[in-house]
Short mmCIF file of C-alpha atoms and ligand atoms in Angstrom, two decimals:
data_model
loop_
_atom_site.label_atom_id
_atom_site.label_comp_id
_atom_site.label_asym_id
_atom_site.label_seq_id
_atom_site.Cartn_x
_atom_site.Cartn_y
_atom_site.Cartn_z
CA MET C 198 -14.97 -31.40 17.84
CA ILE C 199 -14.41 -32.17 21.59
CA ALA C 200 -11.81 -29.99 23.03
CA HIS C 201 -10.22 -31.57 26.26
CA LYS C 202 -7.41 -29.43 28.39
CA ASN C 203 -6.26 -27.86 25.27
CA GLN C 204 -6.41 -30.82 23.43
CA THR C 205 -8.92 -31.37 20.60
CA LEU C 206 -10.18 -34.69 19.36
CA VAL C 207 -10.11 -35.15 15.69
CA ARG C 208 -11.37 -38.06 13.49
CA ALA C 209 -9.92 -38.36 10.02
CA ARG C 210 -9.58 -40.89 7.44
CA ILE C 211 -5.90 -41.69 7.06
CA ASN C 212 -4.80 -44.10 4.11
CA GLY C 213 -8.10 -45.55 4.40
CA GLU C 214 -8.56 -46.36 8.00
CA GLU C 215 -10.64 -44.21 10.56
CA VAL C 216 -8.48 -42.57 12.99
CA ALA C 217 -8.90 -40.55 16.00
CA PHE C 218 -6.40 -38.60 17.79
CA PHE C 219 -5.82 -35.66 20.26
CA CYS C 220 -3.93 -32.54 19.48
CA GLU C 221 -3.27 -29.14 20.20
CA PRO C 222 -4.65 -26.40 17.58
CA ARG C 223 -1.01 -25.13 17.30
CA GLN C 224 0.18 -28.35 16.24
CA THR C 225 0.58 -28.89 12.28
CA LEU C 226 -0.94 -31.83 10.67
CA LEU C 227 2.77 -32.86 9.59
CA GLU C 228 3.67 -32.96 13.55
CA VAL C 229 0.81 -35.10 14.45
CA LEU C 230 1.35 -37.64 11.61
CA ARG C 231 4.83 -38.21 12.58
CA ASP C 232 4.95 -37.93 16.48
CA THR C 233 1.40 -39.01 17.47
CA LEU C 234 0.59 -41.61 14.42
CA GLY C 235 3.98 -42.81 13.75
CA LEU C 236 3.76 -42.19 9.93
CA THR C 237 7.21 -41.14 9.98
CA GLY C 238 7.18 -41.38 5.88
CA VAL C 239 6.16 -38.02 5.80
CA LYS C 240 9.12 -35.63 6.24
CA GLU C 241 10.08 -32.25 7.53
CA GLY C 242 12.42 -30.33 5.10
CA CYS C 243 11.77 -26.73 5.49
CA GLY C 244 8.66 -26.63 7.43
CA ASN C 245 7.47 -23.43 5.74
CA GLY C 246 5.83 -24.54 2.32
CA ASN C 247 8.95 -24.53 0.09
CA CYS C 248 10.62 -28.28 -0.16
CA GLY C 249 7.23 -30.57 -0.38
CA ALA C 250 8.95 -33.01 1.56
CA CYS C 251 5.77 -32.94 3.70
CA ASN C 252 3.36 -33.62 0.90
CA VAL C 253 0.26 -35.25 1.48
CA ILE C 254 -3.18 -35.79 -0.47
CA MET C 255 -6.15 -34.31 1.42
CA ASP C 256 -9.60 -35.16 0.03
CA GLY C 257 -7.84 -35.50 -3.52
CA VAL C 258 -5.89 -32.43 -3.42
CA LEU C 259 -1.97 -32.31 -2.81
CA VAL C 260 -1.05 -30.02 0.18
CA ASN C 261 2.10 -29.67 2.40
CA SER C 262 1.10 -30.92 5.74
CA CYS C 263 3.78 -28.33 7.33
CA LEU C 264 0.93 -25.86 6.68
CA VAL C 265 -1.92 -27.49 7.41
CA LEU C 266 -3.32 -27.35 11.38
CA ALA C 267 -4.26 -30.82 12.55
CA VAL C 268 -7.49 -29.64 13.62
CA GLU C 269 -7.99 -29.01 10.24
CA ALA C 270 -7.92 -32.72 9.31
CA GLU C 271 -11.40 -33.28 11.03
CA GLY C 272 -13.50 -35.36 8.77
CA ARG C 273 -11.04 -35.23 6.11
CA SER C 274 -9.11 -38.10 4.09
CA ILE C 275 -5.57 -38.21 3.88
CA THR C 276 -3.11 -40.17 1.90
CA THR C 277 0.36 -40.37 2.89
CA VAL C 278 3.43 -41.99 1.36
CA GLU C 279 2.49 -45.00 3.67
CA GLY C 280 -0.66 -45.42 1.94
CA LEU C 281 0.78 -46.05 -1.58
CA ALA C 282 1.87 -49.55 -1.41
CA GLY C 283 -1.03 -52.36 -1.92
CA PRO C 284 -1.08 -55.91 -0.42
CA ASP C 285 0.73 -57.04 -3.37
CA GLY C 286 3.85 -54.84 -2.88
CA LEU C 287 5.15 -51.65 -4.01
CA HIS C 288 3.20 -48.84 -5.97
CA PRO C 289 4.22 -48.48 -9.48
CA LEU C 290 5.58 -45.31 -8.70
CA GLN C 291 7.88 -46.74 -6.17
CA GLN C 292 9.03 -49.63 -8.27
CA SER C 293 9.80 -47.03 -10.82
CA PHE C 294 11.66 -45.07 -8.74
CA LEU C 295 13.85 -47.65 -7.29
CA GLU C 296 14.48 -49.16 -11.11
CA HIS C 297 15.61 -45.70 -12.30
CA ALA C 298 17.65 -44.87 -9.29
CA ALA C 299 15.50 -41.70 -8.60
CA LEU C 300 16.91 -41.27 -5.03
CA GLN C 301 20.00 -40.85 -3.14
CA CYS C 302 19.72 -39.66 0.29
CA GLY C 303 15.94 -40.20 0.41
CA VAL C 304 14.54 -37.50 2.28
CA CYS C 305 12.68 -35.80 -0.43
CA THR C 306 11.13 -39.37 -1.89
CA PRO C 307 8.09 -39.70 0.05
CA GLY C 308 7.29 -36.00 -0.89
CA PHE C 309 7.92 -36.54 -4.69
CA LEU C 310 6.11 -40.06 -4.60
CA VAL C 311 2.79 -38.45 -3.07
CA ALA C 312 3.23 -35.51 -5.46
CA ALA C 313 3.67 -37.79 -8.45
CA LYS C 314 0.90 -39.87 -7.19
CA ALA C 315 -1.45 -36.57 -7.18
CA LEU C 316 -0.39 -35.82 -10.62
CA LEU C 317 -1.17 -39.27 -12.18
CA ASP C 318 -4.50 -39.41 -10.27
CA HIS C 319 -5.82 -36.57 -12.07
CA ASN C 320 -3.69 -36.61 -15.36
CA PRO C 321 -2.54 -40.21 -16.30
CA HIS C 322 -0.67 -39.32 -19.38
CA PRO C 323 1.46 -36.06 -18.32
CA THR C 324 3.99 -34.50 -20.62
CA GLU C 325 7.61 -34.29 -19.54
CA HIS C 326 7.09 -30.62 -19.12
CA GLU C 327 3.78 -31.42 -17.15
CA VAL C 328 5.89 -33.48 -14.86
CA ARG C 329 8.51 -30.54 -14.35
CA TYR C 330 6.16 -28.06 -13.65
CA TRP C 331 3.88 -30.03 -10.88
CA LEU C 332 7.14 -31.26 -9.13
CA ALA C 333 8.41 -27.69 -9.17
CA GLY C 334 7.27 -27.50 -5.45
CA ASN C 335 9.58 -30.32 -4.19
CA LEU C 336 13.04 -29.63 -3.83
CA CYS C 337 15.76 -32.57 -4.10
CA ARG C 338 19.23 -31.86 -3.39
CA CYS C 339 20.68 -34.93 -4.70
CA THR C 340 19.49 -36.21 -7.73
CA GLY C 341 19.30 -33.60 -10.33
CA TYR C 342 15.92 -34.18 -10.62
CA ASP C 343 16.10 -35.92 -14.18
CA LYS C 344 15.94 -39.17 -12.92
CA ILE C 345 12.86 -38.50 -10.93
CA VAL C 346 11.19 -37.13 -14.03
CA ARG C 347 12.06 -40.01 -16.08
CA ALA C 348 10.77 -42.36 -13.39
CA VAL C 349 7.71 -40.59 -13.16
CA LEU C 350 6.80 -40.79 -17.05
CA ASP C 351 8.01 -44.42 -16.97
CA ALA C 352 5.28 -45.16 -14.28
CA ALA C 353 2.63 -43.24 -16.07
CA GLU C 354 3.36 -45.34 -19.13
CA LYS C 355 3.53 -48.75 -17.33
CA MET C 356 0.32 -47.92 -15.35
CA THR C 357 -1.92 -47.00 -18.39
CA ALA C 358 -0.37 -49.71 -20.57
CA MET V 70 3.91 -22.65 17.10
CA GLN V 71 2.40 -20.49 19.85
CA ALA V 72 -0.64 -21.61 21.48
CA PHE V 73 -4.05 -20.50 20.24
CA GLU V 74 -7.56 -21.82 20.05
CA TYR V 75 -9.01 -22.58 16.79
CA VAL V 76 -12.77 -22.25 15.89
CA ARG V 77 -14.28 -23.88 12.44
CA ALA V 78 -16.63 -20.83 11.77
CA GLN V 79 -20.13 -21.84 10.13
CA SER V 80 -21.33 -18.64 9.00
CA THR V 81 -19.97 -15.06 8.14
CA GLU V 82 -22.38 -13.75 11.11
CA GLN V 83 -20.60 -16.21 13.25
CA ALA V 84 -17.14 -15.16 12.11
CA VAL V 85 -17.79 -11.59 12.08
CA ALA V 86 -18.77 -11.87 15.84
CA LEU V 87 -15.82 -13.70 16.87
CA LEU V 88 -13.61 -11.50 15.09
CA ALA V 89 -15.10 -8.48 16.77
CA GLU V 90 -15.08 -10.07 20.38
CA ALA V 91 -11.25 -11.22 20.03
CA GLY V 92 -9.99 -7.79 18.96
CA ASP V 93 -6.37 -7.67 17.82
CA GLN V 94 -5.86 -11.22 19.08
CA VAL V 95 -7.44 -12.95 16.52
CA ARG V 96 -6.64 -13.97 12.88
CA VAL V 97 -8.49 -15.35 10.27
CA LEU V 98 -7.56 -18.68 8.65
CA ALA V 99 -8.14 -19.22 4.73
CA GLY V 100 -5.52 -21.67 3.00
CA GLY V 101 -2.66 -20.74 5.87
CA THR V 102 -0.08 -20.63 3.28
CA ASP V 103 0.94 -17.07 4.72
CA LEU V 104 -0.64 -17.25 7.83
CA LEU V 105 1.10 -20.43 9.49
CA PRO V 106 4.85 -19.43 8.49
CA GLN V 107 4.17 -15.95 10.04
CA LEU V 108 2.83 -17.85 13.09
CA LYS V 109 5.65 -20.06 13.16
CA GLU V 110 8.17 -17.44 13.07
CA GLY V 111 6.39 -15.44 15.98
CA ARG V 112 5.59 -12.62 13.69
CA ARG V 113 2.19 -12.59 14.68
CA LYS V 114 0.61 -13.10 18.02
CA VAL V 115 -2.89 -14.56 18.22
CA ALA V 116 -4.96 -16.31 20.95
CA LEU V 117 -7.72 -17.35 18.70
CA VAL V 118 -7.81 -18.38 14.80
CA VAL V 119 -10.95 -18.49 12.90
CA ASP V 120 -11.01 -20.84 10.29
CA ILE V 121 -13.27 -19.51 7.33
CA LYS V 122 -13.01 -22.29 4.95
CA PHE V 123 -16.31 -23.94 6.00
CA ILE V 124 -18.48 -20.93 5.60
CA PRO V 125 -20.46 -21.62 2.54
CA GLU V 126 -20.65 -18.30 0.89
CA LEU V 127 -16.79 -17.95 1.22
CA ASN V 128 -16.32 -21.15 -0.58
CA GLU V 129 -18.63 -20.37 -3.45
CA LEU V 130 -17.18 -20.04 -6.93
CA CYS V 131 -20.05 -18.99 -9.15
CA TYR V 132 -20.04 -17.60 -12.62
CA ASP V 133 -23.19 -15.94 -14.36
CA PRO V 134 -22.89 -14.10 -18.01
CA ASP V 135 -24.80 -11.34 -16.80
CA GLU V 136 -23.66 -11.19 -13.05
CA GLY V 137 -20.16 -11.98 -13.50
CA LEU V 138 -18.06 -13.89 -11.21
CA TRP V 139 -18.63 -14.33 -7.57
CA LEU V 140 -15.25 -15.73 -6.13
CA GLY V 141 -15.72 -16.42 -2.26
CA ALA V 142 -12.76 -15.21 -0.47
CA ALA V 143 -11.59 -18.87 0.64
CA VAL V 144 -11.88 -20.60 -2.62
CA PRO V 145 -8.52 -22.18 -3.49
CA CYS V 146 -6.35 -21.37 -6.57
CA TYR V 147 -6.67 -24.83 -7.97
CA ARG V 148 -10.58 -24.69 -7.96
CA ILE V 149 -10.34 -21.31 -9.90
CA TYR V 150 -8.33 -22.51 -12.87
CA SER V 151 -9.77 -26.02 -13.00
CA HIS V 152 -13.25 -24.20 -13.68
CA PRO V 153 -13.35 -24.19 -17.87
CA VAL V 154 -15.74 -21.36 -18.02
CA VAL V 155 -13.73 -19.25 -15.53
CA ALA V 156 -10.66 -19.91 -17.11
CA ARG V 157 -12.12 -18.66 -20.53
CA ALA V 158 -13.81 -15.40 -19.15
CA TYR V 159 -10.89 -14.30 -16.86
CA PRO V 160 -7.56 -15.05 -18.05
CA GLY V 161 -5.83 -12.54 -16.27
CA LEU V 162 -6.91 -14.14 -13.03
CA ILE V 163 -5.96 -17.42 -14.19
CA ASP V 164 -2.23 -16.35 -15.20
CA ALA V 165 -1.96 -15.20 -11.59
CA ALA V 166 -3.80 -18.17 -9.70
CA SER V 167 -1.72 -20.66 -11.64
CA LEU V 168 1.64 -19.13 -10.81
CA ILE V 169 1.12 -18.48 -6.92
CA GLY V 170 3.42 -21.35 -5.61
CA GLY V 171 3.34 -24.44 -6.93
CA VAL V 172 0.61 -27.10 -7.11
CA GLN V 173 1.01 -27.78 -3.47
CA ILE V 174 0.27 -24.10 -2.12
CA GLN V 175 -2.25 -23.76 -5.09
CA GLY V 176 -4.30 -26.50 -3.41
CA ARG V 177 -4.91 -24.33 -0.39
CA ALA V 178 -3.99 -20.79 -1.31
CA SER V 179 -7.13 -18.13 -1.92
CA LEU V 180 -7.19 -15.15 -3.73
CA GLY V 181 -8.78 -13.96 -0.45
CA GLY V 182 -5.83 -14.73 1.48
CA ASN V 183 -3.67 -13.08 -1.08
CA LEU V 184 -5.38 -9.79 -0.99
CA CYS V 185 -5.70 -9.62 2.77
CA ASN V 186 -1.96 -10.41 3.39
CA ALA V 187 -1.34 -7.55 1.29
CA SER V 188 2.15 -8.12 0.32
CA PRO V 189 3.42 -5.44 -2.51
CA ALA V 190 4.37 -8.39 -4.53
CA ALA V 191 1.13 -10.56 -4.12
CA ASP V 192 0.63 -11.91 -7.59
CA SER V 193 -3.13 -11.98 -7.72
CA ILE V 194 -3.91 -8.30 -6.92
CA PRO V 195 -2.66 -6.63 -10.28
CA ALA V 196 -4.70 -9.30 -11.89
CA LEU V 197 -7.90 -8.55 -9.87
CA ILE V 198 -7.40 -4.73 -10.21
CA VAL V 199 -7.30 -4.97 -14.18
CA HIS V 200 -10.33 -7.24 -13.87
CA SER V 201 -12.16 -4.41 -11.93
CA ALA V 202 -12.72 -6.45 -9.07
CA VAL V 203 -14.65 -5.48 -5.94
CA ALA V 204 -14.01 -6.68 -2.50
CA ARG V 205 -17.06 -7.68 -0.54
CA ILE V 206 -16.81 -7.03 2.97
CA ALA V 207 -18.83 -8.05 5.98
CA GLY V 208 -18.44 -6.38 9.66
CA PRO V 209 -20.18 -5.83 12.71
CA THR V 210 -22.06 -2.89 11.44
CA GLY V 211 -23.15 -4.54 7.99
CA ARG V 212 -21.71 -5.21 4.42
CA ARG V 213 -19.48 -2.87 2.15
CA ALA V 214 -17.63 -2.91 -1.11
CA VAL V 215 -14.43 -1.55 -1.91
CA PRO V 216 -12.75 -1.95 -5.40
CA VAL V 217 -9.51 -3.90 -5.20
CA GLU V 218 -7.27 -1.00 -5.96
CA ALA V 219 -8.23 0.81 -2.96
CA PHE V 220 -8.00 -2.28 -0.34
CA CYS V 221 -4.36 -2.16 0.16
CA THR V 222 -3.14 0.83 2.62
CA GLY V 223 0.37 -0.27 3.14
CA PRO V 224 2.70 -3.61 3.27
CA GLY V 225 0.46 -5.90 5.27
CA ARG V 226 -2.22 -3.29 5.93
CA THR V 227 -5.71 -3.24 4.38
CA VAL V 228 -8.81 -0.81 4.61
CA LEU V 229 -10.36 -4.01 6.81
CA GLY V 230 -11.35 -2.61 10.11
CA PRO V 231 -11.91 -4.38 13.59
CA GLY V 232 -14.09 -7.35 13.14
CA GLU V 233 -14.49 -7.19 9.47
CA LEU V 234 -14.04 -10.10 6.90
CA LEU V 235 -13.63 -10.30 3.18
CA VAL V 236 -16.41 -12.46 2.23
CA ALA V 237 -15.86 -12.39 -1.79
CA LEU V 238 -14.35 -10.82 -4.79
CA HIS V 239 -16.83 -9.83 -7.53
CA LEU V 240 -15.59 -9.37 -11.24
CA PRO V 241 -17.93 -7.92 -13.57
CA PRO V 242 -18.69 -10.07 -16.77
CA PRO V 243 -16.39 -9.89 -19.71
CA ARG V 244 -18.00 -8.39 -22.78
CA PRO V 245 -16.82 -9.46 -26.22
CA GLY V 246 -13.54 -7.87 -27.23
CA PHE V 247 -12.15 -8.00 -23.68
CA GLY V 248 -8.87 -9.56 -22.74
CA ALA V 249 -6.64 -9.56 -19.55
CA ALA V 250 -3.05 -10.91 -18.79
CA TYR V 251 -0.97 -10.89 -15.67
CA LEU V 252 2.88 -11.46 -16.24
CA ARG V 253 5.72 -11.35 -13.58
CA PHE V 254 9.41 -11.47 -13.48
CA ILE V 255 11.22 -14.00 -11.24
CA PRO V 256 14.78 -15.44 -11.60
CA ARG V 257 13.62 -19.11 -11.98
CA ASN V 258 10.58 -20.59 -13.63
CA GLU V 259 8.28 -21.27 -10.88
CA MET V 260 8.00 -20.96 -7.25
CA ASP V 261 9.48 -17.62 -6.29
CA ILE V 262 8.74 -13.93 -5.32
CA ALA V 263 7.81 -11.33 -8.07
CA VAL V 264 10.91 -8.90 -8.60
CA ALA V 265 8.24 -7.08 -10.61
CA GLY V 266 4.78 -8.06 -12.00
CA ALA V 267 2.22 -6.23 -14.29
CA GLY V 268 -1.45 -6.87 -15.10
CA ALA V 269 -3.30 -5.12 -18.38
CA SER V 270 -6.81 -5.31 -19.64
CA VAL V 271 -8.02 -4.18 -22.94
CA GLN V 272 -11.66 -3.71 -24.10
CA LEU V 273 -12.07 -3.22 -27.88
CA ASP V 274 -15.12 -2.18 -29.51
CA ASP V 275 -17.31 -4.68 -31.69
CA ARG V 276 -15.50 -4.29 -34.79
CA GLY V 277 -12.28 -5.06 -32.96
CA GLU V 278 -10.87 -1.53 -34.31
CA THR V 279 -10.31 0.61 -31.49
CA ILE V 280 -9.48 0.48 -27.86
CA VAL V 281 -12.42 1.62 -25.81
CA ALA V 282 -11.04 0.83 -22.21
CA ALA V 283 -7.97 -0.37 -20.67
CA ARG V 284 -6.54 -1.00 -17.12
CA VAL V 285 -2.63 -1.33 -15.92
CA ALA V 286 -1.70 -2.42 -12.38
CA LEU V 287 1.70 -3.30 -11.30
CA GLY V 288 3.14 -5.65 -8.47
CA ALA V 289 6.44 -5.24 -6.20
CA VAL V 290 7.32 -1.83 -7.08
CA ALA V 291 5.46 0.29 -4.66
CA PRO V 292 4.20 -0.34 -0.65
CA THR V 293 1.05 -1.58 -2.19
CA PRO V 294 0.29 -3.09 -5.75
CA LEU V 295 -0.22 -0.04 -7.72
CA TYR V 296 -3.11 0.79 -10.10
CA VAL V 297 -1.95 3.00 -12.93
CA GLN V 298 -5.14 4.65 -14.26
CA GLU V 299 -3.24 7.10 -16.48
CA ALA V 300 -1.63 4.33 -18.35
CA GLY V 301 -5.19 2.71 -19.17
CA ALA V 302 -6.53 6.08 -19.74
CA ALA V 303 -3.94 6.93 -22.53
CA LEU V 304 -5.15 4.02 -24.49
CA VAL V 305 -8.54 4.99 -24.80
CA GLY V 306 -9.76 5.67 -28.27
CA ARG V 307 -6.51 4.37 -29.84
CA PRO V 308 -6.96 2.35 -32.88
CA VAL V 309 -5.68 -1.16 -32.74
CA ALA V 310 -3.46 -0.65 -36.17
CA GLU V 311 -1.45 1.66 -33.86
CA ALA V 312 -1.42 -0.39 -30.81
CA ALA V 313 2.53 -0.92 -30.81
CA ALA V 314 3.06 3.05 -30.40
CA ALA V 315 0.23 3.35 -27.83
CA PHE V 316 1.56 0.47 -25.88
CA ALA V 317 5.07 1.92 -25.75
CA ALA V 318 3.56 5.23 -24.44
CA ALA V 319 1.50 3.28 -21.67
CA ALA V 320 4.46 1.48 -20.68
CA GLU V 321 6.34 4.94 -19.96
CA LEU V 322 3.47 5.73 -18.02
CA ALA V 323 3.84 2.71 -15.88
CA ARG V 324 7.38 3.09 -15.62
CA ALA V 325 7.07 6.58 -14.44
CA ALA V 326 4.50 5.43 -11.82
CA ALA V 327 6.63 2.65 -10.31
CA GLN V 328 8.21 3.65 -7.12
CA PRO V 329 10.21 0.51 -6.32
CA ILE V 330 13.13 0.15 -3.53
CA ASN V 331 16.41 -1.55 -3.68
CA ASP V 332 16.23 -5.08 -1.92
CA MET V 333 17.69 -8.74 -2.34
CA ARG V 334 15.56 -9.33 -5.26
CA GLY V 335 16.01 -6.50 -7.31
CA THR V 336 17.15 -2.84 -7.80
CA VAL V 337 15.07 0.31 -8.37
CA ALA V 338 16.53 0.60 -11.88
CA GLN V 339 16.03 -2.99 -12.69
CA ARG V 340 12.29 -2.70 -11.43
CA LYS V 341 11.70 0.52 -13.29
CA HIS V 342 12.49 -1.33 -16.63
CA LEU V 343 10.85 -4.32 -15.77
CA SER V 344 7.48 -2.11 -15.06
CA ALA V 345 7.87 -0.84 -18.59
CA VAL V 346 8.44 -4.01 -20.36
CA LEU V 347 6.03 -6.04 -18.63
CA THR V 348 3.38 -3.74 -19.13
CA ARG V 349 3.78 -3.77 -22.56
CA ARG V 350 3.91 -7.71 -22.91
CA ALA V 351 0.72 -7.88 -20.77
CA LEU V 352 -0.90 -5.24 -22.83
CA GLU V 353 0.08 -7.44 -26.21
CA ARG V 354 -1.21 -10.41 -24.68
CA ALA V 355 -4.41 -8.75 -23.27
CA LEU V 356 -5.01 -7.61 -26.74
CA ALA V 357 -4.48 -10.79 -28.22
CA ARG V 358 -7.01 -12.34 -25.86
CA SER V 359 -9.52 -9.50 -26.69
CA GLN V 360 -9.12 -10.34 -30.22
CA GLU V 361 -9.64 -13.99 -29.73
CA SER V 362 -12.75 -13.36 -27.65
CA LEU V 363 -14.13 -11.29 -30.63
CA ARG V 364 -13.36 -14.21 -32.95
CA GLY V 365 -15.61 -16.25 -30.57
CA THR V 366 -12.62 -18.69 -30.01
CA ALA V 367 -11.19 -19.92 -26.53
CA ARG V 368 -8.15 -18.37 -25.29
C1 FAD P 480 6.16 -21.84 -0.62
C2 FAD P 480 5.23 -20.59 -1.01
C3 FAD P 480 5.19 -19.99 -2.25
C4 FAD P 480 4.26 -18.94 -2.59
N1 FAD P 480 4.22 -18.27 -3.57
C5 FAD P 480 3.56 -16.99 -3.99
C6 FAD P 480 3.54 -16.49 -5.03
O1 FAD P 480 4.32 -16.81 -6.19
N2 FAD P 480 2.81 -15.41 -5.33
C7 FAD P 480 2.07 -15.06 -4.39
O2 FAD P 480 1.26 -13.80 -4.33
N3 FAD P 480 2.08 -15.44 -3.06
C8 FAD P 480 2.67 -16.86 -2.69
N4 FAD P 480 2.80 -17.11 -1.62
C9 FAD P 480 1.92 -16.59 -0.46
C10 FAD P 480 0.82 -17.21 -0.23
O3 FAD P 480 0.72 -18.55 -0.81
C11 FAD P 480 -0.33 -16.28 -1.09
O4 FAD P 480 -0.32 -14.97 -0.42
C12 FAD P 480 -1.84 -16.97 -0.82
O5 FAD P 480 -2.79 -16.50 -1.71
C13 FAD P 480 -2.26 -16.85 0.77
O6 FAD P 480 -3.76 -17.34 0.76
P1 FAD P 480 -4.25 -18.11 1.89
O7 FAD P 480 -5.40 -18.46 1.68
O8 FAD P 480 -3.32 -19.22 2.19
O9 FAD P 480 -4.40 -17.20 2.92
P2 FAD P 480 -3.95 -17.47 4.77
O10 FAD P 480 -2.33 -17.39 4.98
O11 FAD P 480 -4.87 -17.98 5.16
O12 FAD P 480 -4.35 -15.66 5.02
C14 FAD P 480 -3.29 -14.71 4.81
C15 FAD P 480 -3.80 -13.70 5.47
O13 FAD P 480 -4.95 -12.93 5.19
C16 FAD P 480 -6.00 -13.09 6.34
N5 FAD P 480 -7.14 -13.28 5.82
C17 FAD P 480 -7.24 -14.47 4.72
N6 FAD P 480 -8.46 -14.34 4.31
C18 FAD P 480 -9.18 -13.46 5.15
C19 FAD P 480 -10.73 -12.95 4.89
N7 FAD P 480 -11.48 -13.60 3.92
N8 FAD P 480 -10.97 -11.83 5.41
C20 FAD P 480 -10.13 -11.27 6.41
N9 FAD P 480 -8.84 -11.80 6.66
C21 FAD P 480 -8.21 -12.76 5.86
C22 FAD P 480 -5.15 -13.82 7.16
O14 FAD P 480 -5.64 -13.64 8.91
C23 FAD P 480 -3.72 -13.56 7.01
O15 FAD P 480 -3.30 -12.71 7.80
C24 FAD P 480 3.54 -17.96 -1.35
C25 FAD P 480 3.62 -19.07 -0.24
C26 FAD P 480 4.60 -20.18 -0.29
C27 FAD P 480 4.59 -20.68 1.52
S1 FES P 481 8.59 -29.58 4.96
FE1 FES P 481 6.48 -28.87 4.44
S2 FES P 481 7.17 -28.29 2.47
FE2 FES P 481 9.01 -28.25 3.15
S1 FES P 482 17.36 -37.50 -2.63
FE1 FES P 482 18.23 -36.41 -1.40
S2 FES P 482 17.23 -34.85 -1.39
FE2 FES P 482 16.25 -35.75 -2.97
#
């Protein structure tokens, strides 16, 4: 790592692309993703690990980017909600959220989508119980959760059909 | 957040040297799930943050049937419960590791951090105590070992001296007839801080007839997690056929040992009551698991 006037150069792979950015050690990954890299799909709800709006996948593991220092991203691979859709359009989870009306204000949605992707990546056939427990670290003040759970279960079914 | 320097330590020796040099202006970073909120709220002042996650021995999760479990201080919870052999051998630890926060927290939170943060309500500490875990510490003058029940000295305070680092937790190998469990009470199903918690472990003789050793530990009912030695001692030599009465007596000893406070999460009376109920249930679950282990079936 190269230090430069309190700024550290960090190299990471973000949504499949090699990225280099300068940051201060005190900046969170969430701040840098949004403010430096313009990935504003990553949301800040609580800033202290309780809401899941800032969820990203780091080296295959779901984390709260508000509780990760940006300097910790050095050499890591990170997926944000911007990395879900492919060249052919929306990810099946995104499509399913639309079809099931699994969002209202939408501020929690990127976190739920990324969390759900992490779940399906390692458990393609989750039960409803497993979906609910997995998503317990994501808060939604609008939907009442049920439509989100249906959307995830339906996407899982379609993706493994 | 306040400004600080960040170093990714490459070895235990380097981390210890950095800690010793910087005095009280330095904090260790493992998963950061306690430290980052504390830094954001300005509850801790730091000049230097030393990231220990990339030190190989702090990241090791290694089980040997003769040596037991070496659990590197920085290993995150998800790696512990995803390890099938460890999950079978240390069920009490798995209970705790799988209920700390949600999956996003478990992806980062380490048991070393849970222990060093020394919250009275920390979920893994009673579980570590009933598994007879020992903290391995490295410092400027060498290495030492401290049983987990003696590690926390007050809320947020531990036996770690200046320049000292928790390297790993060592858990002895379970013998056939061993079982353990950890339970907590919270008002919701997940994502909350324990109102009270209880861990228990039971060792049966080879025939599964008599309790030959037992341990009980409580969380959130004293300034530190509490090892209730007398509750375990009262079970030694008791026949399994009389477990119900023996567990009820041990639960009363746990109730008596608990010294809780009133706060927004619960009252003294509720926490005393929970200490007894959770101790009895944790013992029952530990016994069931020790019987399963004798039958040679998975938990
Ligand atoms: C949303 C949320 C939910 C949570 N739920 C729970 C819960 O259900 N139960 C529970 O018990 N806790 C819970 N916690 C608290 C926290 O996640 C745990 O205590 C966790 O185990 C801390 O581990 P960490 O690796 O993140 O520690 P860090 O935050 O990295 O470190 C914690 C403290 O220990 C020190 N430290 C860490 N490692 C070492 C070491 N090896 N040597 C010396 N000092 C060290 C650090 O300097 C710091 O002061 C929750 C936190 C959040 C944000
Ligand atoms: S903003 Fe990170 S968990 Fe709420
Ligand atoms: S849709 Fe508004 S918070 Fe979830």
